[in-house]
XYZ file of C-alpha atoms in Angstrom:
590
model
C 20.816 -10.197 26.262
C 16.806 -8.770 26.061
C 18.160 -5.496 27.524
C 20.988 -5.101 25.417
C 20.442 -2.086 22.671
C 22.448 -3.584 19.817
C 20.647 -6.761 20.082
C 17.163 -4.870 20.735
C 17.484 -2.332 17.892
C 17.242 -6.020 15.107
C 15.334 -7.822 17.015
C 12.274 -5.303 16.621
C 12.776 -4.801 12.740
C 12.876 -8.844 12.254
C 9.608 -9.520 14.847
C 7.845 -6.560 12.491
C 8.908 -7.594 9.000
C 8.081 -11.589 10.620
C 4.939 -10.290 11.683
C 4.105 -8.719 8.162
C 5.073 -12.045 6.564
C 2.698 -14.047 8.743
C -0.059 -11.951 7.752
C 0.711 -11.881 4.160
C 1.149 -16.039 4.421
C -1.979 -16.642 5.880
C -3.696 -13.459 4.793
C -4.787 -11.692 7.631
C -4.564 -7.902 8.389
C -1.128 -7.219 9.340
C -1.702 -4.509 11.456
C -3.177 -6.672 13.548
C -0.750 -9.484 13.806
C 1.944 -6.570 14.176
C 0.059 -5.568 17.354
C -0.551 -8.722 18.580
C 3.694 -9.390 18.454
C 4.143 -6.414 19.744
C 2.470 -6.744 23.088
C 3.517 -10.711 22.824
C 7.415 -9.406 23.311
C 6.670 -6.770 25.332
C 4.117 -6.446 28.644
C 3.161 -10.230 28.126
C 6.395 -11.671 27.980
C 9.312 -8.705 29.015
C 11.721 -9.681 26.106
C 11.663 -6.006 25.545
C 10.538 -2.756 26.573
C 11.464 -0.371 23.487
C 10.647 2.771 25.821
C 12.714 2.177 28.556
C 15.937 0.822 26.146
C 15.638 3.971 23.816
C 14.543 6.407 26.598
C 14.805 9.996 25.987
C 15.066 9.503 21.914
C 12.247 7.038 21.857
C 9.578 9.693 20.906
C 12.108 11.285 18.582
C 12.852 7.767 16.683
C 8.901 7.533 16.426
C 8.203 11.146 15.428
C 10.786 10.534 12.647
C 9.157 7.365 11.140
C 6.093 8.958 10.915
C 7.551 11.597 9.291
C 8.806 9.228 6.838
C 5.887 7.192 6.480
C 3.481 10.541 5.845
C 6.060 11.670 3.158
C 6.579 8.292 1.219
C 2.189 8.745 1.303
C 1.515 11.555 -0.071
C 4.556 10.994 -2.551
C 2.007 9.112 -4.337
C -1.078 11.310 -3.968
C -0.941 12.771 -7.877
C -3.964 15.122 -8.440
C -4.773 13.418 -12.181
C -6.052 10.500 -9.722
C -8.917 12.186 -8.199
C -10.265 14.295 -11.522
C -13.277 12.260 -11.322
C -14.355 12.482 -6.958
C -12.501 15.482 -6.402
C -15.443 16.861 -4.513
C -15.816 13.689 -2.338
C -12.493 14.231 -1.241
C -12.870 18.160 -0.446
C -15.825 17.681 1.425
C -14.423 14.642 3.499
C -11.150 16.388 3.938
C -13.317 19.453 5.197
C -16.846 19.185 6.493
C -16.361 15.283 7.382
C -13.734 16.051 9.433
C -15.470 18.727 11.519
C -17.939 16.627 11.865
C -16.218 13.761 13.348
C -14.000 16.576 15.510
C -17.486 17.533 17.000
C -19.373 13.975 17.296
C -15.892 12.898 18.520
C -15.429 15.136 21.372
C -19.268 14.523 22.397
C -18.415 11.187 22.630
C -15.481 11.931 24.321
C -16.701 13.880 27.059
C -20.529 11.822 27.620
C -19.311 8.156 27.506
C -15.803 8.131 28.489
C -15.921 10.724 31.065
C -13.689 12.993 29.986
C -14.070 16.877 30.617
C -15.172 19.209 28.133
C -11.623 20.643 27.295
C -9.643 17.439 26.974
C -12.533 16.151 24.964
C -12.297 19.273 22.537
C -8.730 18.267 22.254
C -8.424 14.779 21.433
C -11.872 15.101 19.193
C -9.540 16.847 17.355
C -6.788 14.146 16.898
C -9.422 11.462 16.232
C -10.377 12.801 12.803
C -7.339 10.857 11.525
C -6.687 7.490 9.849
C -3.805 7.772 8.734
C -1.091 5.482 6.057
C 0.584 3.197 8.682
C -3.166 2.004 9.426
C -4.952 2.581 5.801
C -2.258 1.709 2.957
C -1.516 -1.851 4.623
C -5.233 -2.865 4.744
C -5.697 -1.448 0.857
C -2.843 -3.764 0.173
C -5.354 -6.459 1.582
C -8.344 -5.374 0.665
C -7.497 -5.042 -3.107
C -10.817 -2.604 -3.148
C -11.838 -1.209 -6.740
C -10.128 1.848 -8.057
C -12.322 5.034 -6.251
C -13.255 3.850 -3.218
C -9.420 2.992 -2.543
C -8.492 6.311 -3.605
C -10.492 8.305 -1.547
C -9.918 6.287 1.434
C -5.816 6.616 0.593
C -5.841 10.190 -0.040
C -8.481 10.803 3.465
C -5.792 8.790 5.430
C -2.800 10.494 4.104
C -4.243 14.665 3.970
C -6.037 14.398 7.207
C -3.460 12.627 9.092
C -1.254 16.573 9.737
C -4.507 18.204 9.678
C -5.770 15.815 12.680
C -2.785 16.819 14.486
C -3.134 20.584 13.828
C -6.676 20.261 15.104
C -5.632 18.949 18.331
C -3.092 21.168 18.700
C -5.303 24.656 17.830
C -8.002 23.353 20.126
C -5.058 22.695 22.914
C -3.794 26.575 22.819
C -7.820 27.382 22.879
C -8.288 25.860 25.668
C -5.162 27.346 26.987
C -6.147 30.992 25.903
C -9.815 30.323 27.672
C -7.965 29.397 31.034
C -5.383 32.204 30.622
C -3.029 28.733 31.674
C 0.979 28.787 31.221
C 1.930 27.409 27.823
C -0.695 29.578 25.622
C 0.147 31.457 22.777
C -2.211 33.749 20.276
C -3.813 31.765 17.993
C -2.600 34.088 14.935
C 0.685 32.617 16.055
C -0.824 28.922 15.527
C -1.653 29.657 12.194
C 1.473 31.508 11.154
C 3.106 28.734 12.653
C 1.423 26.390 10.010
C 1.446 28.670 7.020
C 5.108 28.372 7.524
C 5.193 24.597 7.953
C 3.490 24.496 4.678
C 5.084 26.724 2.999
C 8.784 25.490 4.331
C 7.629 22.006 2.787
C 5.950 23.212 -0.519
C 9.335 24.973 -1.263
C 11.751 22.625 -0.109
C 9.995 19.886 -2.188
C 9.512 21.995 -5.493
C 13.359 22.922 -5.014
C 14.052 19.313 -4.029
C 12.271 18.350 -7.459
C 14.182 20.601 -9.733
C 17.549 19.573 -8.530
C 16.207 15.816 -9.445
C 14.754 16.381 -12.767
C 17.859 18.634 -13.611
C 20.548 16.369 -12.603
C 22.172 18.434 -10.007
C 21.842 15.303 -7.793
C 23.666 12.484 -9.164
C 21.324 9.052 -9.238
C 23.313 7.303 -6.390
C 22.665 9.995 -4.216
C 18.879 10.807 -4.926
C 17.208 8.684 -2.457
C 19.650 8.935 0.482
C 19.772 12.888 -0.229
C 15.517 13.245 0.026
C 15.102 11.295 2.755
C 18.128 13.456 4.813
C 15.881 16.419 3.357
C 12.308 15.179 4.523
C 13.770 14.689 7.806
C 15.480 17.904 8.003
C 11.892 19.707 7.239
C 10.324 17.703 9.512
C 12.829 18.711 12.819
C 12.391 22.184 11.654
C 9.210 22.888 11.419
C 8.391 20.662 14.473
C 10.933 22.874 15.804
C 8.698 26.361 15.313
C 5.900 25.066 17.095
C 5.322 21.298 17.892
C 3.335 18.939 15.294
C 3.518 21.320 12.235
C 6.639 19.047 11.093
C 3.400 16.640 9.746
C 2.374 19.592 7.315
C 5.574 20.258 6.495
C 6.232 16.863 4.899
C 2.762 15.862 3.638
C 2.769 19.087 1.510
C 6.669 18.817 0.263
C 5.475 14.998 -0.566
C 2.707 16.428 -2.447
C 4.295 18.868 -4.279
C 6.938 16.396 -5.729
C 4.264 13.800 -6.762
C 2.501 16.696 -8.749
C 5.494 17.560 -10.250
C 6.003 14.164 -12.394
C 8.818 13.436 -12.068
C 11.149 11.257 -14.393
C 12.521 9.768 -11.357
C 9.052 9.250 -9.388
C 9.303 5.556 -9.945
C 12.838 4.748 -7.844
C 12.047 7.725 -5.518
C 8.911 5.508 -4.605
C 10.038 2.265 -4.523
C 13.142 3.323 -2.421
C 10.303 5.127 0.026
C 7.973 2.297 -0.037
C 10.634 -0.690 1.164
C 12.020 2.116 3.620
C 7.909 2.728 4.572
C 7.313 -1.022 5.010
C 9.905 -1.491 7.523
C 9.316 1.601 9.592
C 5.516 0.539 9.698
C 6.509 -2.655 11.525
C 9.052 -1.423 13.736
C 7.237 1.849 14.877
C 4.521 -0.629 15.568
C 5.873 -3.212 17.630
C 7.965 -0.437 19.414
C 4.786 1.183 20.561
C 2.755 -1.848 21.083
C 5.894 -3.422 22.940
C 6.147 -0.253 25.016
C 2.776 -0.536 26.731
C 2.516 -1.172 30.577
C 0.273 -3.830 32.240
C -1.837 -0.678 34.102
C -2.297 0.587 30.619
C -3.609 -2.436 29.044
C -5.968 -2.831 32.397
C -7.155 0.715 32.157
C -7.995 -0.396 28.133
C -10.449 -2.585 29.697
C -12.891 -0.731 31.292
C -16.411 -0.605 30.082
C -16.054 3.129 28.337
C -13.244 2.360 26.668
C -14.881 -0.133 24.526
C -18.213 1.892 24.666
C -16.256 5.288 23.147
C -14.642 2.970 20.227
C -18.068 1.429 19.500
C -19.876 4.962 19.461
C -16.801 6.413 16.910
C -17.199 3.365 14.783
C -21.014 3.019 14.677
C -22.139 6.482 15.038
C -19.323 9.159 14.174
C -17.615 7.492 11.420
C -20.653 7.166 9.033
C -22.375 10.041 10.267
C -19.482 12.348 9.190
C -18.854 10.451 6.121
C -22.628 10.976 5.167
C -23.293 14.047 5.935
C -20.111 15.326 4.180
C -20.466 12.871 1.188
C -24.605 14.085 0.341
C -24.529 14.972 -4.082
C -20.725 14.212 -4.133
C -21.175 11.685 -6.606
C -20.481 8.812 -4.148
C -22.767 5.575 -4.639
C -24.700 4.290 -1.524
C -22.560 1.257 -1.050
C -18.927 3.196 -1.421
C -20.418 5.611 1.650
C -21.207 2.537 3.416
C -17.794 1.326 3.031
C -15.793 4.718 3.228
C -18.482 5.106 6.512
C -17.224 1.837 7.843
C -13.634 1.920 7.431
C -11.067 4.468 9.725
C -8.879 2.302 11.775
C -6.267 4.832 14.292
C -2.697 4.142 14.285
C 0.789 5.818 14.622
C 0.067 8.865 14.529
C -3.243 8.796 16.948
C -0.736 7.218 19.354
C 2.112 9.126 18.932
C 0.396 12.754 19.228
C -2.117 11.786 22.136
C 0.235 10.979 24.726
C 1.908 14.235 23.925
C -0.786 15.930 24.920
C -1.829 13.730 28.048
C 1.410 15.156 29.161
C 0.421 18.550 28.311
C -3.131 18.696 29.570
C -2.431 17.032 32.894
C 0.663 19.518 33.564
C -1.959 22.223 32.697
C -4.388 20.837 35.451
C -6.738 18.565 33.634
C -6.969 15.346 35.360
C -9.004 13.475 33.568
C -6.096 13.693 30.625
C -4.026 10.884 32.040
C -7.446 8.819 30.767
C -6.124 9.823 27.079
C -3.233 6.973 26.632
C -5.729 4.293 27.411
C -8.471 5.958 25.555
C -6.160 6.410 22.508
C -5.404 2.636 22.386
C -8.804 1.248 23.077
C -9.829 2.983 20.141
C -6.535 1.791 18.048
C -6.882 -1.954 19.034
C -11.133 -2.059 18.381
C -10.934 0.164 14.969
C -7.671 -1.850 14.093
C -9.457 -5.400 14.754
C -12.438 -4.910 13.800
C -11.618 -3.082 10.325
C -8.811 -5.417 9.523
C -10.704 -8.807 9.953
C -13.812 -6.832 8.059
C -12.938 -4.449 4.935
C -12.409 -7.616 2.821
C -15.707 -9.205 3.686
C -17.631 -6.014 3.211
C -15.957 -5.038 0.247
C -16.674 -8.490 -1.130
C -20.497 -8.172 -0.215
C -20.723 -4.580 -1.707
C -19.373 -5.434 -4.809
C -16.229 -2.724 -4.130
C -13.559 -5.565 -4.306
C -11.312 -5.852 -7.510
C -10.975 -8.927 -9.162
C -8.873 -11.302 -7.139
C -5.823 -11.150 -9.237
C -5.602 -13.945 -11.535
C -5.341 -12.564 -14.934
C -2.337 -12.544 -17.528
C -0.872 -9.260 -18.889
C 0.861 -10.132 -22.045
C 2.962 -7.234 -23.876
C 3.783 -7.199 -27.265
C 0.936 -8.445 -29.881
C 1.939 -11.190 -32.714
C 0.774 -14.325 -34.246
C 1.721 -16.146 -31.094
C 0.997 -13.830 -28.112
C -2.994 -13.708 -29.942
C -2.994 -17.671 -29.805
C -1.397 -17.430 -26.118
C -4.145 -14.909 -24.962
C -7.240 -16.593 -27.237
C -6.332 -20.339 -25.073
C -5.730 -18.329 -21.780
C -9.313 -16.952 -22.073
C -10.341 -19.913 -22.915
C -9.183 -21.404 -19.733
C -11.403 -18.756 -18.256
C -8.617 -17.101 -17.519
C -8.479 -12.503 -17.419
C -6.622 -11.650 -20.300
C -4.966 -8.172 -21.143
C -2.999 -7.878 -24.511
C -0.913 -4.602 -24.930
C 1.094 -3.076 -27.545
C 1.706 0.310 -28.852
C 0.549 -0.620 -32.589
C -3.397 -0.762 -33.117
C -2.513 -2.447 -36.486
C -0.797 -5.008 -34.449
C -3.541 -5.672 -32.141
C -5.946 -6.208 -35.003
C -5.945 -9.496 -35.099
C -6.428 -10.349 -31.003
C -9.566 -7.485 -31.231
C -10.944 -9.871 -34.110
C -10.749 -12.702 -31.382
C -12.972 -11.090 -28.704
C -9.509 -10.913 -26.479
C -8.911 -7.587 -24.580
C -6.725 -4.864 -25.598
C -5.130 -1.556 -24.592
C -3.155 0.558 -27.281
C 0.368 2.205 -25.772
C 3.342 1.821 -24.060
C 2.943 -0.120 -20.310
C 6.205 2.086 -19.101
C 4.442 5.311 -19.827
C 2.102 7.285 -17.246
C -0.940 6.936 -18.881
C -0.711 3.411 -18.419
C -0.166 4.341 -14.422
C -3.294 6.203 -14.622
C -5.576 4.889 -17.110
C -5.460 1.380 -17.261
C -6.342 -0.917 -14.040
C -3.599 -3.686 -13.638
C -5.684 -4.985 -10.569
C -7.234 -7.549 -12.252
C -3.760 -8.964 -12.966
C -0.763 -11.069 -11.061
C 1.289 -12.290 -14.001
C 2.721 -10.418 -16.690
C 4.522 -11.713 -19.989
C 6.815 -9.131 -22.057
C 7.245 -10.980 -25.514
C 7.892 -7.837 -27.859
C 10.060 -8.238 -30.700
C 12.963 -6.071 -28.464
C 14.878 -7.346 -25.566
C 16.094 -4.324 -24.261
C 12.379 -3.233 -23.664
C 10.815 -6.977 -22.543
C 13.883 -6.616 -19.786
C 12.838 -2.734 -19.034
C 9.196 -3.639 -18.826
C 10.278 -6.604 -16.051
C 12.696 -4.962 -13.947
C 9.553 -2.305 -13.625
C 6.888 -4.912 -12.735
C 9.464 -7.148 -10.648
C 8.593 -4.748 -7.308
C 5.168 -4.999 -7.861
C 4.263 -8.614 -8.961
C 7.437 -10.010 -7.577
C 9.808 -12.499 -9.520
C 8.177 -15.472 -10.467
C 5.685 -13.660 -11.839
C 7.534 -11.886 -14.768
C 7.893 -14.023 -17.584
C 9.671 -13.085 -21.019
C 10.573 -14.986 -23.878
C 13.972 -15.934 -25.014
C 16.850 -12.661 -25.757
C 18.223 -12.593 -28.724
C 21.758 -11.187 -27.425
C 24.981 -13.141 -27.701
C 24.867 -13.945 -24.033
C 21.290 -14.414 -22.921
C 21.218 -16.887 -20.079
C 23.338 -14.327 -17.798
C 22.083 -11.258 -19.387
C 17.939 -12.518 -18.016
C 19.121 -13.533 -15.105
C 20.648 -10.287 -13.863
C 17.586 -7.887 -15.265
C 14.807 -9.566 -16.595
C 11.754 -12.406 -15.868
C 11.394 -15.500 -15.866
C 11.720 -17.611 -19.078
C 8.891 -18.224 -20.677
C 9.117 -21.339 -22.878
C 12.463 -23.059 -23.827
C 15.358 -21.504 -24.095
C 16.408 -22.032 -27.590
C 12.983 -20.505 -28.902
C 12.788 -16.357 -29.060
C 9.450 -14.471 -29.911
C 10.362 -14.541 -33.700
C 10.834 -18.383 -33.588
C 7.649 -18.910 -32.417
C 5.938 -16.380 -34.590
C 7.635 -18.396 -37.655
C 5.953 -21.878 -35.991
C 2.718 -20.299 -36.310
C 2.859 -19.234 -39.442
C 4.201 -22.731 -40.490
C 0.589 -23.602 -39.210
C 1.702 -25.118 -35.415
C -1.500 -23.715 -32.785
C -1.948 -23.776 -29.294
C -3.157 -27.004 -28.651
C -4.538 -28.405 -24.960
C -3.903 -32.014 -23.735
C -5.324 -33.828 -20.482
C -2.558 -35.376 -18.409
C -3.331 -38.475 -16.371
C -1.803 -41.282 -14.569
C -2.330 -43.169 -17.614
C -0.924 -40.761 -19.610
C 1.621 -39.279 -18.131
C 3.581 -36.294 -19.578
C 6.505 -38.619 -20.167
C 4.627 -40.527 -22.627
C 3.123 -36.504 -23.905
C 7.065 -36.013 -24.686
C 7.808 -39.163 -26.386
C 4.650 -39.089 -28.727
C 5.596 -34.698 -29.735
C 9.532 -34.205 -29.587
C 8.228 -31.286 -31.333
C 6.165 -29.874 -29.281
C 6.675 -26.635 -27.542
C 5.281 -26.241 -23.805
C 3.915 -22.921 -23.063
C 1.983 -23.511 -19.574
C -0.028 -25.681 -17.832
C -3.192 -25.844 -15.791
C -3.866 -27.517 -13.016
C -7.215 -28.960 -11.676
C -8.078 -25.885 -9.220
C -7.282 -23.256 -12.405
C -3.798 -22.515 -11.447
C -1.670 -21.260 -14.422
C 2.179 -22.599 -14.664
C 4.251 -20.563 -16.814
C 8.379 -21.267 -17.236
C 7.656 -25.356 -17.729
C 11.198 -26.483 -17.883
C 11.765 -25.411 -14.820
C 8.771 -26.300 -13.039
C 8.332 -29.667 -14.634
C 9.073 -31.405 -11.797
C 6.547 -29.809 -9.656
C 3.541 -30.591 -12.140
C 5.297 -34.520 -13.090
C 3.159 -36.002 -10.936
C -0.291 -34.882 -10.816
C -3.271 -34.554 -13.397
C -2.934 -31.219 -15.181
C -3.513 -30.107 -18.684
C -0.607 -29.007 -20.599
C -0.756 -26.384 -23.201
C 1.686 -27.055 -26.463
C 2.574 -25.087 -29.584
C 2.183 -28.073 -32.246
């Protein structure tokens, strides 16, 4: 049954998305626990061997997701987010990574042995981080706004670039030797001009046809990711690894374009992204031999990871970071932090093949190498960017604060007792007459409209897990949760009552979850504030149970309660069974 190709093909996408979901339950870096299932099913066990089922398409299936995966990045890599360390960026992107491509193949060729010309290559390829490795442990991390960024736009630029490297320095070596194989470096650089400029057309054509409605909406997403794969073969096609420009600069092209379609484009990418990430990784990982994993253990393998972690890493991010505006403790971080991963894997054992066919011995080393360097960087960066964050001060707030949209009488009482519960409060609405009243109270506020892209780029929702729409308008409380439903998930969207004639179906399809009972809109509990009912907070005991509570106020309205450790509860008629019987605090409009 293991061997079978239909049953192998699910299997691998449910052991990656399981692996994800272990990592998210406990909270550990799921790159790591993808890894760790990966070799589990594969040259630990034998439940599968991903290389020998696919066989000649494996490397095709994996060049493909990466494809994807580097597309679906820089789809989000909008220039308006780096106005500010621009320069930090540049000068990573550029004099950090020829930094690292030297120090790299130094360490290459003095501690793990490997000759000067297959050092010079792979020093080359080791400049990258890349999304598959970096965007999964930002998800973890939750790191403040800058030092995320540059570390998300370093993975996702140098990633082709890292590539390109290895591949100019592999027809160098090639043109030194006057080997079989070598071609004029003009035509290397052609070759990428091309890939870029295949990609940077293709995308701003790809972008028009969007915005203009030439593509109708049901075939957007399925017709772009045909495209980005299509771009990919061909440039790939022209001269091998270019397909990684091709797509990184078509990606970036659209996301500079803003479009009015950016959002679904993204969210389609980023579910697609998620599950190529943990397939691509357990194939590879469940692909591996015994002799490989042996050869991993040998005492320069873990010397060369050691050296690129504590010696090239932050030497190339500090000498290229020097007046770029960078604090001490976000070059520490940014120094620390560069795990390897698809695309490291995926390009180096192309050119083992290469190198060893050219008569370089030592290149059959580069597999093992590759993975050593994967496995330390991958452990040791996963288990640690939290913690260090954490200790430098770089970590965003952990997530616990209310965003409330729409400001009234009773959304300023809601966010006044939520602050008072010590409890991160942001109030939004696009009146600043409107939002008088909660600025009188101390509360915070943010003038505009949460749907619109300044909100995207001007106002950090980190801080935040919950949101509450409570405007005056259903149609937009339901817009603003189907937006934030992806990102904060479910039953964390709360709205109050709809006015329509059929509400209870209408919220379930499209909006959040309901805020306070049913029969009460926003304007009905404006009106009981300004019939002089508050907020009002009462201890619930064994003694007093919230039976009793109910008996004593028929009138009172539940908003949320708090337990002992601080946790907010939201949507009380349907959770009252869950908060019955313990101690808690309710919180009542009265």
């Amino acid at each position: 049954m293991f061997e079978n190709l239909l049953f192998q093909v699910p299997f691998l996408l449910f052991v990656g998305l399981l692996a994800q979901w272990i990592a998210w339950r406990f909270r550990l870096p799921g790159i790591v626990i993808m890894s760790m299932a990966g070799l589990l099913i594969g040259p630990f066990t034998g439940l599968v061997s991903p290389k020998e089922t696919f066989g000649p398409i494996f490397h095709t299936l994996i060049s493909l997701a990466v494809a994807v995966i580097l597309f679906e990045g820089s789809l989000s890599l909008d220039f308006r987010e780096i106005r500010e360390f621009r320069k930090a960026i540049k000068r990573i992107a550029t004099i950090g990574a020829g930094i690292a491509w030297i120090a790299g193949s130094m360490a290459a060729h003095y501690v793990a042995g490997l000759s000067w010309p297959v050092a010079f290559v792979i020093g080359g390829l080791f400049i990258v981080t890349g999304p598959t490795v970096i965007l999964p442990l930002l998800r973890q991390a939750k790191l403040k706004e800058r030092p995320a960024a540059i570390l998300k736009w370093e993975g996702i630029v140098v990633d082709p670039f890292g590539a390109l490297l290895a591949l100019f320095a592999y027809q160098v070596v090639l043109n030194i030797y006057q080997l079989e194989g070598s071609t004029s470096i003009l035509i290397f650089f052609v070759s990428a001009l091309l890939a870029a400029l295949l990609g940077g057309i293709v995308g701003f054509l790809m972008g028009q046809c969007l915005e203009r409605g030439i593509i109708p909406e049901f075939l957007k997403s399925p017709l772009l990711l045909v495209t980005v794969l299509l771009v990919f073969a061909i440039s790939d096609a022209i001269m091998h690894e270019t397909g990684l420009l091709a797509v990184t600069v078509m990606g970036l092209v659209m996301a500079n374009m803003h479009l009015t379609s950016h959002h679904e484009l993204l969210h389609f990418k980023e579910n697609i992204s998620v599950i190529l990430i943990s397939s691509v990784f357990i194939m590879l990982t469940a692909s591996l031999t015994t002799d490989t994993l042996a050869q991993i253990l040998d005492w320069r393998m873990f010397l060369f990871g050691l050296t690129m972690m504590f010696i090239v890493r932050p030497l190339s991010i500090w000498g290229a970071t020097i007046n770029a505006g960078l604090s001490k403790k976000e070059r520490l971080l940014i120094g620390w932090i560069a795990p390897r991963g698809i695309v490291a894997l995926t390009v180096s054992g192309y050119f083992a093949t290469a190198l060893q066919e050219a008569g370089f011995p030592s290149a059959q080393l580069l597999t093992a190498l590759t993975l050593a360097l994967v496995f330390t960087t991958v452990v040791a960066h996963g288990f640690s960017i939290s913690w260090l964050a954490k200790k430098l001060d770089l970590q965003a707030s952990s997530g616990t604060g209310v965003v409330i949209v729409g400001a009234s009488s009773f959304t300023t009482q809601l966010a006044t007792s939520l602050q008072h519960n010590n409890v991160e409060v942001l109030l939004m609405d696009s009146s600043w007459q409107q939002l008088s009243m909660a600025r009188q109270q101390g509360i915070k506020t943010e003038v505009g409209d949460i749907l619109s892209e300044h909100t995207e780029f001007y106002v950090d929702l980190t801080p935040y897990n919950q949101l509450i729409a409570a405007t005056t308008q259903d149609a937009y409380n339901v817009l603003v949760c189907a937006e934030f439903l992806p990102i904060l998930g479910r039953f964390n969207i709360y709205q109050t009552a709809l006015h329509s004639a059929d509400p209870e179906n209408y919220s379930r399809k499209y909006g959040g979850q309901r805020l306070v009972a049913s029969n009460y809109d926003i304007q009905q509990l404006n009106e009981r504030i300004e019939q002089g009912a508050s907020l009002r907070q009462t201890k619930i005991t064994d003694v007093y149970t919230i039976e009793q509570y109910k008996l004593q106020n028929p009138q009172a309205v539940m908003v949320y309660a708090i337990r002992p450790n601080g946790e907010i509860i939201f949507d009380m008629m349907n959770k009252y069974k869950q908060i019955q019987q313990e101690p808690h605090s309710v919180i009542s409009l009265l």
